[in-house]
């Protein structure tokens, strides 16, 4: 399954899981049905504007209203910022990277990181630097070390993901400032993927880089956000590139290579959704509430499945670390869970990068990522299947 720019937005696991009848705890998008109010907004958007084709000024006005609605929903002060809509998160991310990557200059990434980013970076002609920053195997990105690396190697571009897929680590405002200040000093462009920023079930504040840039004059930056991780509705979703100045103009050029415009119905739907706080916030809160219940269930099940849970700070994903020597710690565990237990989860090893690697790489397995944005009954059935599978597996071996 690949998107318009040729880079798959799904991991190999996600593709396999989506093609299999199973309890799908793979992709991070919520899969519950939208509420009646959201459906009403959708029907209204579909009914609007079907009689006459829109002229270019009407299209621009609709894009401007959408941009304003997005910034309002994200509580970001507009000022000189602009917002470019894209057909989904991965298109927005890919085009932001293509605009920000400087020819033949290295790109600095932290590890762990969502695997599509190294894939997209390697598509460009730039060389890539990967930074693996294990702190006692805790899988936390060390932003002081990242800032140090920026200052010392002056890469062309640096990419940060907050909340992080797969661990749910949030880059704090101080950490974002530290990285951004280092980028400005080194002449490094900063791209921050904040696609999970609106789901914070545990109440952790998730600062947006777009809120902080006014403090760091001269920084070249882009932020990416999308609707899929917050609202699901995967056939009605959009990605956004937020930015300013020359880099935003470069991103606009890069977007035009892959899309003419986005469908008017989506502009209309999301403008109305974001300006009807009751519908948008209720949907976001329902996803967060389900994630809370499911994380709790996962934590309770952890000792029974011989694993520990890395508690996310925000987002709707959770990684588990299986105890060494147990069936879930084996490199093929995610495949066996899919085939034999009928449960789809993602192999967490695909998010680790870097030559020196993370201490967890030694296990060559044992990291599994669970999507928490699921109906709790459905999620509980997935956990029950894993427990039953483990019980059978133990009785066989
Ligand atoms: C952090 C992050 N950014 C961007 C994307 C791409 O989004 P999409 O698959 O909706 O295009 C993903 C997908 O999971 C993601 O996790």
CSV table of C-alpha atoms and ligand atoms in Angstrom, one decimal:
chain,number,residue,atom,x,y,z
A,1,UNK,CA,0.0,0.0,0.0
A,2,UNK,CA,1.9,3.1,-1.1
A,3,UNK,CA,0.9,6.7,-1.1
A,4,UNK,CA,1.1,9.2,-3.9
A,5,UNK,CA,4.8,9.9,-3.4
A,6,UNK,CA,5.8,6.3,-3.6
A,7,UNK,CA,6.8,5.8,0.0
A,8,UNK,CA,4.6,3.4,2.0
A,9,UNK,CA,3.0,5.1,5.0
A,10,UNK,CA,2.5,1.7,6.6
A,11,UNK,CA,5.1,-0.6,8.1
A,12,UNK,CA,5.3,-4.1,6.6
A,13,UNK,CA,3.5,-5.4,9.6
A,14,UNK,CA,0.7,-3.0,9.2
A,15,UNK,CA,0.2,-4.0,5.6
A,16,UNK,CA,0.2,-7.7,6.6
A,17,UNK,CA,-2.2,-7.1,9.5
A,18,UNK,CA,-4.6,-5.1,7.3
A,19,UNK,CA,-4.9,-8.0,4.9
A,20,UNK,CA,-5.7,-10.6,7.7
A,21,UNK,CA,-8.9,-11.2,9.6
A,22,UNK,CA,-7.6,-10.5,13.1
A,23,UNK,CA,-7.9,-8.3,16.2
A,24,UNK,CA,-6.1,-5.4,14.7
A,25,UNK,CA,-3.9,-3.7,17.3
A,26,UNK,CA,-1.5,-2.5,14.6
A,27,UNK,CA,-2.0,0.9,12.9
A,28,UNK,CA,-2.3,3.9,15.3
A,29,UNK,CA,-5.4,5.3,13.8
A,30,UNK,CA,-8.6,5.2,15.9
A,31,UNK,CA,-11.1,2.8,14.3
A,32,UNK,CA,-14.3,3.6,16.1
A,33,UNK,CA,-17.3,5.1,14.3
A,34,UNK,CA,-17.6,8.8,14.5
A,35,UNK,CA,-20.5,10.3,16.6
A,36,UNK,CA,-23.8,11.4,15.1
A,37,UNK,CA,-22.8,15.0,15.3
A,38,UNK,CA,-19.6,14.4,13.3
A,39,UNK,CA,-21.6,12.4,10.7
A,40,UNK,CA,-24.0,15.3,10.4
A,41,UNK,CA,-21.1,17.7,9.7
A,42,UNK,CA,-19.9,15.2,7.1
A,43,UNK,CA,-23.2,14.9,5.4
A,44,UNK,CA,-23.6,18.7,5.4
A,45,UNK,CA,-20.1,19.1,3.9
A,46,UNK,CA,-21.0,16.5,1.2
A,47,UNK,CA,-24.2,18.4,0.4
A,48,UNK,CA,-22.5,21.8,0.1
A,49,UNK,CA,-21.0,23.1,-3.1
A,50,UNK,CA,-22.0,20.4,-5.4
A,51,UNK,CA,-23.9,22.5,-8.0
A,52,UNK,CA,-21.2,24.9,-9.3
A,53,UNK,CA,-17.5,24.3,-9.8
A,54,UNK,CA,-15.5,26.7,-7.6
A,55,UNK,CA,-13.3,29.3,-9.1
A,56,UNK,CA,-9.8,29.8,-7.8
A,57,UNK,CA,-10.6,32.6,-5.4
A,58,UNK,CA,-13.4,30.5,-3.8
A,59,UNK,CA,-10.9,27.6,-3.5
A,60,UNK,CA,-8.3,29.9,-1.9
A,61,UNK,CA,-10.9,31.3,0.5
A,62,UNK,CA,-11.9,27.7,1.5
A,63,UNK,CA,-8.2,26.8,2.1
A,64,UNK,CA,-7.7,30.0,4.2
A,65,UNK,CA,-10.7,29.2,6.4
A,66,UNK,CA,-9.4,25.6,6.8
A,67,UNK,CA,-6.0,27.0,7.8
A,68,UNK,CA,-7.6,29.3,10.4
A,69,UNK,CA,-9.7,26.5,11.8
A,70,UNK,CA,-6.7,24.1,12.1
A,71,UNK,CA,-4.7,26.7,14.0
A,72,UNK,CA,-7.7,27.4,16.2
A,73,UNK,CA,-8.2,23.7,17.0
A,74,UNK,CA,-4.4,23.3,17.8
A,75,UNK,CA,-4.5,26.5,19.9
A,76,UNK,CA,-1.6,28.0,17.8
A,77,UNK,CA,-1.5,31.8,17.4
A,78,UNK,CA,-1.5,32.5,13.7
A,79,UNK,CA,0.7,35.7,13.2
A,80,UNK,CA,2.8,35.1,10.1
A,81,UNK,CA,2.2,31.4,10.0
A,82,UNK,CA,0.8,29.6,7.1
A,83,UNK,CA,-0.9,26.1,6.9
A,84,UNK,CA,-0.7,23.9,3.8
A,85,UNK,CA,-3.3,21.1,3.5
A,86,UNK,CA,-2.1,17.8,2.1
A,87,UNK,CA,-4.0,14.6,1.3
A,88,UNK,CA,-2.7,12.8,4.5
A,89,UNK,CA,0.0,12.8,7.1
A,90,UNK,CA,2.6,10.9,5.2
A,91,UNK,CA,2.3,13.2,2.1
A,92,UNK,CA,2.6,16.3,4.4
A,93,UNK,CA,5.6,14.7,6.1
A,94,UNK,CA,7.3,13.6,2.9
A,95,UNK,CA,6.9,17.0,1.2
A,96,UNK,CA,8.1,18.8,4.3
A,97,UNK,CA,11.2,16.7,4.4
A,98,UNK,CA,11.8,17.1,0.6
A,99,UNK,CA,11.6,20.9,1.1
A,100,UNK,CA,13.8,20.9,4.2
A,101,UNK,CA,16.5,18.5,3.2
A,102,UNK,CA,19.5,20.3,1.7
A,103,UNK,CA,21.4,18.7,-1.2
A,104,UNK,CA,24.3,16.5,0.0
A,105,UNK,CA,23.9,17.7,3.6
A,106,UNK,CA,23.3,15.1,6.3
A,107,UNK,CA,19.9,14.7,8.0
A,108,UNK,CA,20.0,14.0,11.7
A,109,UNK,CA,17.4,11.7,13.2
A,110,UNK,CA,17.0,10.3,16.7
A,111,UNK,CA,16.3,6.7,17.5
A,112,UNK,CA,13.7,5.2,18.1
A,113,UNK,CA,11.7,6.9,15.4
A,114,UNK,CA,8.8,6.0,13.1
A,115,UNK,CA,10.3,3.9,10.4
A,116,UNK,CA,8.8,5.8,7.5
A,117,UNK,CA,11.0,8.8,8.3
A,118,UNK,CA,14.4,7.1,7.6
A,119,UNK,CA,12.7,5.6,4.5
A,120,UNK,CA,11.6,9.0,3.2
A,121,UNK,CA,15.0,10.5,4.0
A,122,UNK,CA,16.9,7.8,2.2
A,123,UNK,CA,14.8,8.6,-0.9
A,124,UNK,CA,16.5,12.0,-1.2
A,125,UNK,CA,20.0,12.2,-2.4
A,126,UNK,CA,21.3,13.5,1.0
A,127,UNK,CA,23.4,11.3,3.1
A,128,UNK,CA,21.8,10.4,6.4
A,129,UNK,CA,23.1,10.4,10.0
A,130,UNK,CA,21.2,8.3,12.5
A,131,UNK,CA,21.6,8.9,16.1
A,132,UNK,CA,20.9,6.0,18.5
A,133,UNK,CA,20.7,7.3,22.0
A,134,UNK,CA,20.2,4.6,24.5
A,135,UNK,CA,19.9,5.6,28.1
A,136,UNK,CA,20.2,2.3,30.0
A,137,UNK,CA,18.0,0.7,27.3
A,138,UNK,CA,15.1,2.9,28.3
A,139,UNK,CA,14.4,3.9,24.7
A,140,UNK,CA,14.1,7.6,25.6
A,141,UNK,CA,15.5,10.1,23.1
A,142,UNK,CA,18.1,12.3,24.8
A,143,UNK,CA,17.4,15.8,23.5
A,144,UNK,CA,20.5,17.4,25.2
A,145,UNK,CA,22.6,14.8,23.2
A,146,UNK,CA,20.7,15.6,20.1
A,147,UNK,CA,21.3,19.4,20.5
A,148,UNK,CA,25.0,18.7,21.1
A,149,UNK,CA,25.1,16.6,17.9
A,150,UNK,CA,23.5,19.4,16.0
A,151,UNK,CA,25.9,22.0,17.3
A,152,UNK,CA,28.9,19.8,16.5
A,153,UNK,CA,28.0,18.4,13.1
A,154,UNK,CA,25.7,21.1,11.7
A,155,UNK,CA,23.5,18.8,9.7
A,156,UNK,CA,21.3,20.2,6.9
A,157,UNK,CA,18.1,19.1,8.6
A,158,UNK,CA,17.0,17.6,11.8
A,159,UNK,CA,13.8,15.7,12.4
A,160,UNK,CA,12.0,15.4,15.8
A,161,UNK,CA,8.7,13.5,16.4
A,162,UNK,CA,6.6,14.5,19.4
A,163,UNK,CA,4.7,12.6,20.7
A,164,UNK,CA,7.0,9.9,19.5
A,165,UNK,CA,5.8,6.9,17.5
A,166,UNK,CA,6.5,4.3,18.9
A,167,UNK,CA,7.1,5.2,22.6
A,168,UNK,CA,4.8,8.2,23.2
A,169,UNK,CA,7.7,10.3,24.5
A,170,UNK,CA,6.8,14.0,24.5
A,171,UNK,CA,9.4,16.6,23.6
A,172,UNK,CA,9.0,19.2,26.3
A,173,UNK,CA,8.9,23.0,25.5
A,174,UNK,CA,12.4,23.3,27.0
A,175,UNK,CA,13.7,20.4,24.9
A,176,UNK,CA,12.1,21.8,21.7
A,177,UNK,CA,13.7,25.2,22.5
A,178,UNK,CA,17.1,23.6,23.1
A,179,UNK,CA,17.0,21.7,19.8
A,180,UNK,CA,15.6,24.7,17.9
A,181,UNK,CA,18.2,27.0,19.3
A,182,UNK,CA,21.0,24.6,18.3
A,183,UNK,CA,19.4,24.3,14.8
A,184,UNK,CA,19.3,28.0,14.4
A,185,UNK,CA,23.0,28.4,15.5
A,186,UNK,CA,24.1,25.6,13.2
A,187,UNK,CA,22.0,26.7,10.2
A,188,UNK,CA,20.1,23.4,10.4
A,189,UNK,CA,16.5,23.2,9.3
A,190,UNK,CA,14.1,21.6,11.8
A,191,UNK,CA,11.1,19.5,10.9
A,192,UNK,CA,8.8,18.4,13.8
A,193,UNK,CA,6.2,15.7,13.2
A,194,UNK,CA,3.4,16.3,15.7
A,195,UNK,CA,0.8,14.0,14.2
A,196,UNK,CA,-0.1,12.5,17.6
A,197,UNK,CA,-0.1,15.9,19.4
A,198,UNK,CA,-3.8,16.1,20.0
A,199,UNK,CA,-4.2,12.8,21.8
A,200,UNK,CA,-2.9,13.2,25.3
A,201,UNK,CA,-5.0,10.8,27.4
A,202,UNK,CA,-2.8,11.3,30.4
A,203,UNK,CA,-3.0,15.0,30.4
A,204,UNK,CA,0.7,15.6,29.5
A,205,UNK,CA,1.0,19.0,27.7
A,206,UNK,CA,2.3,18.6,24.2
A,207,UNK,CA,3.9,21.8,23.0
A,208,UNK,CA,3.9,22.6,19.3
A,209,UNK,CA,7.1,23.9,17.7
A,210,UNK,CA,4.8,26.4,15.9
A,211,UNK,CA,4.0,28.0,19.3
A,212,UNK,CA,7.7,28.4,20.2
A,213,UNK,CA,9.3,29.7,17.1
A,214,UNK,CA,8.6,33.3,17.7
A,215,UNK,CA,11.2,33.1,20.5
A,216,UNK,CA,13.9,31.7,18.1
A,217,UNK,CA,14.2,34.3,15.4
A,218,UNK,CA,15.9,33.0,12.2
A,219,UNK,CA,15.1,29.4,12.7
A,220,UNK,CA,14.0,27.6,9.5
A,221,UNK,CA,11.3,25.1,10.6
A,222,UNK,CA,8.2,23.2,9.6
A,223,UNK,CA,5.6,21.4,11.6
A,224,UNK,CA,3.5,18.5,10.4
A,225,UNK,CA,0.2,17.5,11.8
A,226,UNK,CA,-2.6,15.3,10.5
A,227,UNK,CA,-6.2,14.4,11.4
A,228,UNK,CA,-5.9,10.6,11.1
A,229,UNK,CA,-4.3,9.9,14.6
A,230,UNK,CA,-7.0,12.0,16.3
A,231,UNK,CA,-10.1,11.3,14.4
A,232,UNK,CA,-9.6,8.1,12.4
A,233,UNK,CA,-12.1,8.5,9.5
A,234,UNK,CA,-9.3,7.2,7.3
A,235,UNK,CA,-11.1,7.9,4.0
A,236,UNK,CA,-11.7,11.5,5.1
A,237,UNK,CA,-8.4,12.7,6.4
A,238,UNK,CA,-5.9,15.4,5.8
A,239,UNK,CA,-2.3,16.2,6.6
A,240,UNK,CA,-1.0,19.8,7.2
A,241,UNK,CA,2.4,21.5,6.9
A,242,UNK,CA,2.6,24.6,9.2
A,243,UNK,CA,5.4,27.1,8.7
A,244,UNK,CA,6.5,30.4,7.5
A,245,UNK,CA,8.8,32.2,5.1
A,246,UNK,CA,11.0,30.6,2.4
A,247,UNK,CA,10.9,27.1,3.8
A,248,UNK,CA,7.1,27.1,3.8
A,249,UNK,CA,7.1,28.4,0.2
A,250,UNK,CA,9.5,25.5,-0.7
A,251,UNK,CA,7.1,23.1,1.0
A,252,UNK,CA,4.3,24.5,-1.1
A,253,UNK,CA,6.3,23.9,-4.3
A,254,UNK,CA,7.1,20.4,-3.2
A,255,UNK,CA,3.4,19.7,-2.5
A,256,UNK,CA,2.3,21.0,-5.9
A,257,UNK,CA,4.4,18.3,-7.5
A,258,UNK,CA,2.1,15.6,-6.0
A,259,UNK,CA,-1.2,17.3,-5.6
A,260,UNK,CA,-3.2,20.0,-7.4
A,261,UNK,CA,-5.5,20.7,-4.4
A,262,UNK,CA,-7.4,18.8,-1.8
A,263,UNK,CA,-11.1,17.9,-2.3
A,264,UNK,CA,-13.4,20.8,-1.4
A,265,UNK,CA,-15.6,18.4,0.6
A,266,UNK,CA,-12.6,17.8,3.0
A,267,UNK,CA,-11.9,21.5,3.4
A,268,UNK,CA,-15.5,22.1,4.2
A,269,UNK,CA,-15.8,19.1,6.6
A,270,UNK,CA,-12.7,19.8,8.6
A,271,UNK,CA,-13.3,23.6,8.7
A,272,UNK,CA,-16.7,22.8,10.2
A,273,UNK,CA,-15.5,20.1,12.5
A,274,UNK,CA,-12.7,22.3,14.0
A,275,UNK,CA,-15.1,25.2,14.5
A,276,UNK,CA,-17.7,23.0,16.2
A,277,UNK,CA,-15.6,22.3,19.3
A,278,UNK,CA,-18.3,20.0,20.8
A,279,UNK,CA,-18.0,17.5,18.0
A,280,UNK,CA,-14.2,17.7,17.5
A,281,UNK,CA,-13.4,17.7,21.2
A,282,UNK,CA,-15.9,14.9,22.0
A,283,UNK,CA,-14.4,12.7,19.4
A,284,UNK,CA,-10.8,13.4,20.6
A,285,UNK,CA,-11.9,12.8,24.2
A,286,UNK,CA,-13.6,9.5,23.3
A,287,UNK,CA,-10.3,8.3,21.7
A,288,UNK,CA,-8.3,9.4,24.8
A,289,UNK,CA,-10.8,7.7,27.1
A,290,UNK,CA,-10.5,4.4,25.2
A,291,UNK,CA,-6.7,4.7,25.2
A,292,UNK,CA,-6.7,5.1,29.0
A,293,UNK,CA,-8.8,2.0,29.6
A,294,UNK,CA,-6.7,0.0,27.2
A,295,UNK,CA,-3.4,1.1,28.6
A,296,UNK,CA,-4.7,0.1,32.0
A,297,UNK,CA,-5.7,-3.3,30.7
A,298,UNK,CA,-2.3,-3.8,29.0
A,299,UNK,CA,-0.5,-2.9,32.3
A,300,UNK,CA,-2.6,-5.4,34.2
A,301,UNK,CA,-2.0,-8.1,31.6
A,302,UNK,CA,1.8,-7.4,31.6
A,303,UNK,CA,2.8,-9.7,34.4
A,304,UNK,CA,0.6,-12.5,32.9
A,305,UNK,CA,2.3,-12.2,29.5
A,306,UNK,CA,5.8,-11.8,31.1
A,307,UNK,CA,6.3,-8.3,29.7
A,308,UNK,CA,6.8,-4.7,30.9
A,309,UNK,CA,5.0,-1.7,29.4
A,310,UNK,CA,6.8,1.5,28.4
A,311,UNK,CA,4.2,4.0,29.6
A,312,UNK,CA,3.5,6.6,26.9
A,313,UNK,CA,3.3,10.3,27.9
A,314,UNK,CA,0.9,11.1,25.1
A,315,UNK,CA,-0.3,9.6,21.8
A,316,UNK,CA,-2.2,6.4,21.6
A,317,UNK,CA,0.6,3.8,21.2
A,318,UNK,CA,2.3,1.6,23.8
A,319,UNK,CA,5.4,-0.5,23.5
A,320,UNK,CA,5.9,-3.6,25.6
A,321,UNK,CA,9.3,-5.3,26.3
A,322,UNK,CA,8.9,-9.1,26.7
A,323,UNK,CA,11.0,-10.8,29.3
A,324,UNK,CA,14.1,-12.6,27.7
A,325,UNK,CA,13.5,-16.2,26.8
A,326,UNK,CA,9.7,-16.0,26.7
A,327,UNK,CA,7.7,-16.6,23.5
A,328,UNK,CA,6.9,-12.9,23.0
A,329,UNK,CA,10.7,-12.1,23.2
A,330,UNK,CA,11.4,-14.1,20.0
A,331,UNK,CA,12.1,-12.2,16.8
A,332,UNK,CA,9.2,-13.9,15.1
A,333,UNK,CA,6.7,-13.3,17.9
A,334,UNK,CA,4.6,-10.7,16.0
A,335,UNK,CA,4.2,-13.0,13.0
A,336,UNK,CA,3.2,-15.9,15.3
A,337,UNK,CA,0.7,-13.7,17.1
A,338,UNK,CA,-0.9,-12.8,13.8
A,339,UNK,CA,-0.9,-16.4,12.4
A,340,UNK,CA,-1.6,-18.4,15.5
A,341,UNK,CA,-3.4,-16.1,17.9
A,342,UNK,CA,-5.2,-13.9,15.3
A,343,UNK,CA,-3.8,-10.7,16.9
A,344,UNK,CA,-2.0,-8.0,14.9
A,345,UNK,CA,0.7,-6.0,16.7
A,346,UNK,CA,3.8,-4.2,15.3
A,347,UNK,CA,7.3,-5.5,15.7
A,348,UNK,CA,8.9,-2.7,17.7
A,349,UNK,CA,12.4,-3.4,16.4
A,350,UNK,CA,11.5,-1.6,13.1
A,351,UNK,CA,11.7,1.7,15.0
A,352,UNK,CA,15.3,1.3,16.2
A,353,UNK,CA,18.0,2.8,14.0
A,354,UNK,CA,21.7,3.5,14.3
A,355,UNK,CA,24.9,1.5,14.0
A,356,UNK,CA,25.7,1.4,17.6
A,357,UNK,CA,22.1,0.8,18.2
A,358,UNK,CA,20.1,0.6,21.3
A,359,UNK,CA,20.8,-2.0,24.0
A,360,UNK,CA,17.5,-3.5,23.2
A,361,UNK,CA,18.7,-4.5,19.8
A,362,UNK,CA,20.7,-7.2,21.4
A,363,UNK,CA,17.5,-9.1,22.1
A,364,UNK,CA,16.8,-9.2,18.4
A,365,UNK,CA,13.1,-9.2,19.3
A,366,UNK,CA,10.9,-8.7,22.3
A,367,UNK,CA,9.6,-5.2,21.5
A,368,UNK,CA,5.9,-5.1,20.4
A,369,UNK,CA,3.8,-2.0,19.7
A,370,UNK,CA,0.1,-2.0,20.6
A,371,UNK,CA,-2.4,0.5,19.2
A,372,UNK,CA,-4.5,1.8,22.2
A,373,UNK,CA,-7.1,3.7,20.1
A,374,UNK,CA,-9.4,0.8,20.0
A,375,UNK,CA,-12.8,-0.1,21.4
A,376,UNK,CA,-11.9,-1.5,24.9
A,377,UNK,CA,-13.9,-4.7,24.5
A,378,UNK,CA,-12.1,-5.3,21.2
A,379,UNK,CA,-8.7,-4.5,22.8
A,380,UNK,CA,-9.5,-6.8,25.8
A,381,UNK,CA,-10.3,-9.7,23.4
A,382,UNK,CA,-6.9,-9.1,21.7
A,383,UNK,CA,-5.2,-9.4,25.1
A,384,UNK,CA,-7.2,-12.5,26.0
A,385,UNK,CA,-6.2,-14.2,22.8
A,386,UNK,CA,-2.6,-13.5,23.5
A,387,UNK,CA,-2.9,-15.0,26.9
A,388,UNK,CA,-4.6,-18.1,25.6
A,389,UNK,CA,-2.0,-18.4,22.9
A,390,UNK,CA,0.8,-18.2,25.5
A,391,UNK,CA,-0.9,-20.8,27.7
A,392,UNK,CA,-1.1,-23.2,24.7
A,393,UNK,CA,2.4,-22.4,23.6
A,394,UNK,CA,3.8,-23.1,27.1
A,395,UNK,CA,1.9,-26.4,27.3
A,396,UNK,CA,3.3,-27.5,23.9
A,397,UNK,CA,6.9,-26.6,24.7
B,1,LIG,C1,4.2,10.1,13.7
B,1,LIG,C2,3.6,9.9,12.4
B,1,LIG,N1,3.7,10.8,11.4
B,1,LIG,C3,3.1,10.6,10.2
B,1,LIG,C4,2.5,9.4,9.9
B,1,LIG,C5,1.9,9.2,8.5
B,1,LIG,O1,0.5,9.3,8.6
B,1,LIG,P1,-0.5,8.6,7.5
B,1,LIG,O2,-0.2,7.1,7.5
B,1,LIG,O3,-1.9,8.9,8.0
B,1,LIG,O4,-0.3,9.2,6.2
B,1,LIG,C6,2.4,8.4,10.8
B,1,LIG,C7,1.7,7.2,10.5
B,1,LIG,O5,1.5,6.3,11.4
B,1,LIG,C8,3.0,8.7,12.1
B,1,LIG,O6,2.9,7.7,13.1
